[in-house]
Coordinates of C-alpha atoms (C1' of nucleotides) in Angstrom, one line a residue:
Chain G
M1 CA 100.5 93.6 121.4
P2 CA 100.2 90.5 123.1
E3 CA 98.5 87.9 121.0
L4 CA 98.2 84.3 122.1
P5 CA 101.9 83.4 122.1
E6 CA 102.9 86.4 124.1
V7 CA 100.2 85.8 126.8
E8 CA 101.1 82.1 126.8
T9 CA 104.8 83.1 127.3
I10 CA 103.9 85.2 130.3
C11 CA 101.6 82.5 131.7
R12 CA 104.3 79.9 131.6
G13 CA 106.8 82.4 132.9
I14 CA 104.9 83.5 136.0
A15 CA 103.2 80.2 136.9
P16 CA 106.2 78.5 138.5
L17 CA 107.1 81.8 140.3
I18 CA 103.8 82.6 142.0
V19 CA 101.8 79.3 142.4
G20 CA 101.5 78.7 146.2
L21 CA 102.2 82.3 147.2
N22 CA 99.5 84.3 148.9
I23 CA 98.7 87.9 148.6
A24 CA 99.8 90.5 151.0
E25 CA 98.4 93.5 149.2
I26 CA 97.6 94.9 145.8
I27 CA 98.6 98.4 145.0
V28 CA 96.5 100.2 142.4
R29 CA 98.1 103.4 141.2
E30 CA 95.9 104.0 138.2
P31 CA 92.5 102.2 138.0
R32 CA 91.5 103.8 134.7
L33 CA 92.3 101.1 132.2
R34 CA 89.9 100.1 129.3
V35 CA 87.6 99.2 132.1
L36 CA 88.1 100.4 135.7
I37 CA 90.1 98.1 138.0
P38 CA 87.5 96.9 140.5
A39 CA 87.4 99.0 143.6
G40 CA 88.5 97.2 146.8
L41 CA 90.6 94.7 144.8
S42 CA 93.2 94.5 147.4
A43 CA 90.8 93.8 150.2
S44 CA 89.0 91.2 148.1
L45 CA 92.1 89.2 147.4
Q46 CA 94.2 89.7 150.5
G47 CA 95.4 86.5 152.1
R48 CA 94.3 84.3 149.1
T49 CA 96.7 81.7 147.7
V50 CA 97.6 81.4 144.0
L51 CA 96.4 77.9 143.0
A52 CA 97.2 78.0 139.3
V53 CA 97.9 80.3 136.4
S54 CA 96.3 79.7 133.0
R55 CA 95.4 81.4 129.8
R56 CA 92.1 81.7 127.9
A57 CA 92.3 83.7 124.6
K58 CA 94.4 86.7 125.3
Y59 CA 93.5 86.7 128.9
L60 CA 95.8 85.6 131.7
L61 CA 93.9 83.9 134.5
I62 CA 95.3 83.8 138.0
H63 CA 93.2 81.3 140.1
F64 CA 93.0 81.9 143.8
S65 CA 91.8 80.0 146.8
G66 CA 88.2 80.9 147.7
D67 CA 87.0 80.3 144.1
C68 CA 87.9 83.6 142.6
T69 CA 90.1 84.4 139.6
L70 CA 91.9 87.5 138.4
L71 CA 91.5 88.1 134.6
I72 CA 94.3 90.2 133.2
H73 CA 94.3 91.5 129.6
L74 CA 97.4 93.2 128.3
G75 CA 95.7 95.3 125.6
M76 CA 98.2 96.6 123.0
S77 CA 101.1 97.7 125.3
G78 CA 100.7 95.8 128.6
T79 CA 103.4 93.8 130.3
L80 CA 103.4 91.8 133.5
R81 CA 106.7 91.2 135.2
F82 CA 107.7 89.3 138.2
L83 CA 110.1 91.2 140.5
A84 CA 112.0 89.4 143.3
E85 CA 112.8 92.7 144.9
P86 CA 111.0 96.0 145.2
L87 CA 111.7 98.4 142.4
P88 CA 110.7 102.1 142.2
F89 CA 107.5 102.6 140.3
E90 CA 107.8 104.2 136.9
C91 CA 105.3 106.0 134.7
H92 CA 102.6 103.6 133.5
D93 CA 103.1 101.1 136.3
H94 CA 99.4 100.9 137.1
A95 CA 99.1 98.0 139.6
E96 CA 101.2 95.6 141.6
I97 CA 100.4 92.4 143.4
I98 CA 102.7 91.9 146.4
F99 CA 103.0 88.4 147.9
N100 CA 103.6 87.6 151.6
Q101 CA 106.5 85.3 150.7
G102 CA 108.3 88.1 148.9
G103 CA 108.1 88.9 145.2
R104 CA 105.7 91.0 143.3
L105 CA 103.9 91.1 140.0
R106 CA 103.9 94.4 138.3
F107 CA 101.4 95.5 135.6
R108 CA 102.5 98.2 133.2
D109 CA 100.4 99.4 130.3
P110 CA 101.3 102.8 128.7
R111 CA 98.2 102.9 126.5
R112 CA 95.9 101.6 129.1
F113 CA 94.0 99.4 126.7
G114 CA 94.4 96.5 129.0
A115 CA 92.0 95.3 131.7
I116 CA 92.1 93.7 135.2
L117 CA 88.9 91.9 136.1
L118 CA 87.7 89.8 139.0
A119 CA 85.6 86.7 138.6
Y120 CA 83.9 84.7 141.2
G121 CA 83.1 81.0 140.5
D122 CA 83.7 79.7 137.1
P123 CA 85.8 82.4 135.3
L124 CA 84.8 81.0 131.9
T125 CA 81.3 82.3 132.5
H126 CA 82.5 85.8 133.1
P127 CA 81.1 88.2 130.4
A128 CA 84.6 88.9 129.1
L129 CA 85.2 85.2 128.4
A130 CA 81.8 83.8 127.6
G131 CA 81.1 83.9 123.9
L132 CA 84.7 83.6 122.8
G133 CA 85.5 81.1 120.1
P134 CA 87.6 78.0 120.4
E135 CA 91.3 77.9 121.3
P136 CA 93.3 77.6 118.1
L137 CA 95.5 74.9 119.6
S138 CA 92.5 72.8 120.7
D139 CA 90.8 70.0 118.8
E140 CA 87.7 72.2 118.4
F141 CA 89.5 74.4 115.9
T142 CA 89.1 72.4 112.7
A143 CA 88.8 73.1 109.0
E144 CA 85.2 71.9 109.0
Y145 CA 84.4 74.4 111.8
L146 CA 85.9 77.3 109.9
Y147 CA 84.3 76.2 106.7
L148 CA 80.8 75.9 108.1
R149 CA 81.0 79.0 110.2
S150 CA 82.2 81.2 107.3
R151 CA 79.5 80.2 104.8
K152 CA 77.7 83.3 103.5
K153 CA 80.1 85.7 105.3
T154 CA 81.3 88.5 103.1
V155 CA 84.0 89.8 105.4
T156 CA 87.6 89.2 104.5
I157 CA 89.4 86.1 105.7
K158 CA 91.8 88.3 107.6
F159 CA 89.0 90.0 109.6
F160 CA 87.2 86.7 110.1
L161 CA 90.2 85.0 111.7
M162 CA 90.9 88.0 113.9
E163 CA 87.4 88.0 115.3
Q164 CA 87.6 86.4 118.8
K165 CA 84.3 84.8 118.3
T166 CA 85.6 82.8 115.4
V167 CA 88.9 81.7 117.0
V168 CA 90.8 83.4 119.9
G169 CA 94.3 84.6 120.2
V170 CA 95.1 85.5 116.6
G171 CA 95.9 89.2 116.2
N172 CA 97.3 91.3 113.4
I173 CA 100.8 89.8 113.4
Y174 CA 100.0 86.1 113.4
V175 CA 97.1 86.4 111.0
S176 CA 99.5 87.9 108.4
E177 CA 101.9 85.1 109.1
A178 CA 99.3 82.3 108.9
L179 CA 97.7 83.6 105.7
H180 CA 101.2 83.9 104.1
A181 CA 102.1 80.4 105.1
A182 CA 98.8 79.1 103.7
G183 CA 99.0 81.1 100.5
I184 CA 95.7 82.8 101.0
A185 CA 95.3 86.5 100.1
P186 CA 94.1 88.5 103.1
W187 CA 91.3 90.2 101.2
R188 CA 89.5 87.0 100.1
Q189 CA 86.0 86.6 101.3
A190 CA 85.8 84.2 104.2
G191 CA 82.6 82.7 102.8
K192 CA 84.2 81.8 99.5
I193 CA 87.2 79.8 100.8
S194 CA 87.2 76.1 100.2
R195 CA 87.4 73.3 102.7
R196 CA 90.8 72.4 101.2
R197 CA 92.2 75.9 101.8
Y198 CA 90.7 76.0 105.3
A199 CA 92.5 72.8 106.1
L200 CA 95.8 74.3 105.2
L201 CA 95.0 77.5 107.1
V202 CA 94.2 75.6 110.3
K203 CA 97.4 73.8 110.0
E204 CA 99.4 77.0 109.5
V205 CA 97.7 78.9 112.3
R206 CA 98.6 76.2 114.7
A207 CA 102.2 76.0 113.3
V208 CA 102.9 79.7 113.6
L209 CA 101.5 80.0 117.1
L210 CA 103.5 77.0 118.3
R211 CA 106.7 78.3 116.8
A212 CA 106.1 81.7 118.3
I213 CA 105.5 80.2 121.7
A214 CA 108.7 78.2 121.4
A215 CA 110.5 81.5 120.6
G216 CA 109.0 83.2 123.6
G217 CA 106.7 85.4 121.5
T218 CA 107.3 88.4 119.2
T219 CA 108.9 91.5 120.4
L220 CA 108.4 94.4 118.0
R221 CA 109.1 97.2 120.5
D222 CA 108.2 96.6 124.1
F223 CA 106.9 93.1 124.6
Q224 CA 108.8 91.2 127.4
G225 CA 108.2 88.0 129.2
A226 CA 107.6 87.6 132.9
T227 CA 111.3 88.0 133.7
G228 CA 111.9 90.9 131.3
K229 CA 113.3 88.8 128.4
P230 CA 112.1 89.8 124.9
G231 CA 110.6 87.2 122.5
Y232 CA 112.7 86.1 119.5
F233 CA 110.0 85.3 117.0
S234 CA 110.4 88.6 115.2
Q235 CA 113.4 87.1 113.5
E236 CA 111.2 84.4 112.0
L237 CA 108.4 86.7 110.7
L238 CA 107.8 86.0 107.0
A239 CA 105.3 88.7 106.2
Y240 CA 104.4 91.0 109.1
G241 CA 106.3 94.3 108.9
R242 CA 108.4 93.3 105.9
A243 CA 106.8 95.5 103.2
G244 CA 109.3 96.1 100.4
E245 CA 111.5 93.2 101.5
P246 CA 111.8 90.0 99.5
C247 CA 109.4 87.1 100.3
R248 CA 111.4 84.3 101.9
K249 CA 109.5 81.7 99.9
C250 CA 109.6 83.1 96.4
G251 CA 111.8 86.2 96.3
G252 CA 108.9 88.4 95.3
E253 CA 108.3 91.7 97.2
I254 CA 106.2 91.7 100.3
Q255 CA 103.3 94.2 99.9
S256 CA 101.3 96.1 102.5
M257 CA 97.7 97.3 102.3
R258 CA 95.1 98.3 104.9
I259 CA 92.3 95.9 105.5
G260 CA 89.6 96.8 108.0
G261 CA 91.7 99.7 109.2
R262 CA 94.7 97.6 110.0
S263 CA 97.9 97.2 108.1
S264 CA 98.2 93.8 106.3
F265 CA 101.3 92.2 104.8
Y266 CA 101.3 89.7 102.0
C267 CA 103.2 88.3 99.1
A268 CA 101.3 88.9 95.8
V269 CA 103.0 85.9 94.2
C270 CA 102.6 83.3 97.0
Q271 CA 99.1 84.5 98.1
S272 CA 95.9 84.6 96.1
Chain D
dC1 C1' 71.9 90.2 112.2
dA2 C1' 76.1 91.6 109.6
dT3 C1' 79.3 94.9 108.6
dG4 C1' 82.2 99.0 108.9
dC5 C1' 84.1 102.7 111.4
dG6 C1' 85.5 105.8 115.1
dG7 C1' 87.3 106.0 119.6
dC8 C1' 89.9 104.9 123.6
dC9 C1' 95.3 106.2 125.3
dT10 C1' 100.3 107.1 125.0
dG11 C1' 104.8 106.9 122.7
dG12 C1' 107.8 106.6 118.9
dC13 C1' 109.1 107.9 114.6
dA14 C1' 109.3 110.1 109.9
dG15 C1' 109.0 114.2 107.6
dC16 C1' 109.1 119.0 107.3
Chain X
dT1 C1' 116.1 121.0 117.3
dG2 C1' 111.2 121.1 117.5
dC3 C1' 106.8 120.6 115.8
dT4 C1' 103.0 117.8 113.5
dG5 C1' 100.8 113.9 111.9
dC6 C1' 100.6 109.3 111.6
dC7 C1' 101.0 104.7 113.2
dA8 C1' 101.0 100.8 116.6
dG9 C1' 100.3 94.0 118.9
dG10 C1' 93.0 95.0 120.9
dC11 C1' 88.5 95.6 121.6
dC12 C1' 84.0 98.0 122.3
dG13 C1' 80.0 100.5 120.9
dC14 C1' 77.5 102.8 117.6
dA15 C1' 75.5 103.8 113.0
dT16 C1' 73.9 101.9 108.9

DNA sequence: CATGCGGCCTGGCAGC
DNA sequence: TGCTGCCAGGCCGCAT
């Protein structure tokens, strides 16, 4: 689920609501996520103040006083909602942060592929974040970087772009969109793509992510922002999920195939 | 080291 | 209607 635009949407949504609040208690109803929620989390964070909320890759970072940071990953099906008032727990509501000033942050994740981690000191050195590639919206993400890094790689361009050590935040939806916009077939070998095409790809990755952020993310089924609103970027998708429908650029038919075990969507006319 | 695949979980949906 | 099988936005670990 949440790829970069969705996590960014949640980040921007909750930041103004929780910065400055301090923690009364954290309720953990089901610690068994992809990794176990740390034992004693509530005691560790009780009384600490939220200093800032940021995002790195697909992780949401909540920075607390006392130099510690909560890292939240939403996996495939996770949502994080701010509730002004208490609401009865439902199935799959695994954790909730309750603030002294009122208000609470509820973590729901039916498939439990998400994670809640605690980092002391610089969170970027936490094992989950160390070793990640550059942010796609940063200056480090350039055509030259992709070109040099991809030399001699035989993996598909689709897989290469989705690897978080290449560049972070691009998942199965946005990789289809960016490759479609750049006119590159998803099965092309990463190591055989020219500088010129990488330049176009970098531009299109940035463009699609920015447009998706502006739309509040993509809601296919259950994604929602911090206040429960869906994202509207699904209306703008040009390739993902459109197999059999006409390409909006050339009128050809959008195809689907499986690459690396994941479904991929492309236009055989526009992409090669 | 690079690559490819299965597994983790649950829910929704198509097809029978 | 009810069952089965397949698929899903991510990521890790293992085998080759």
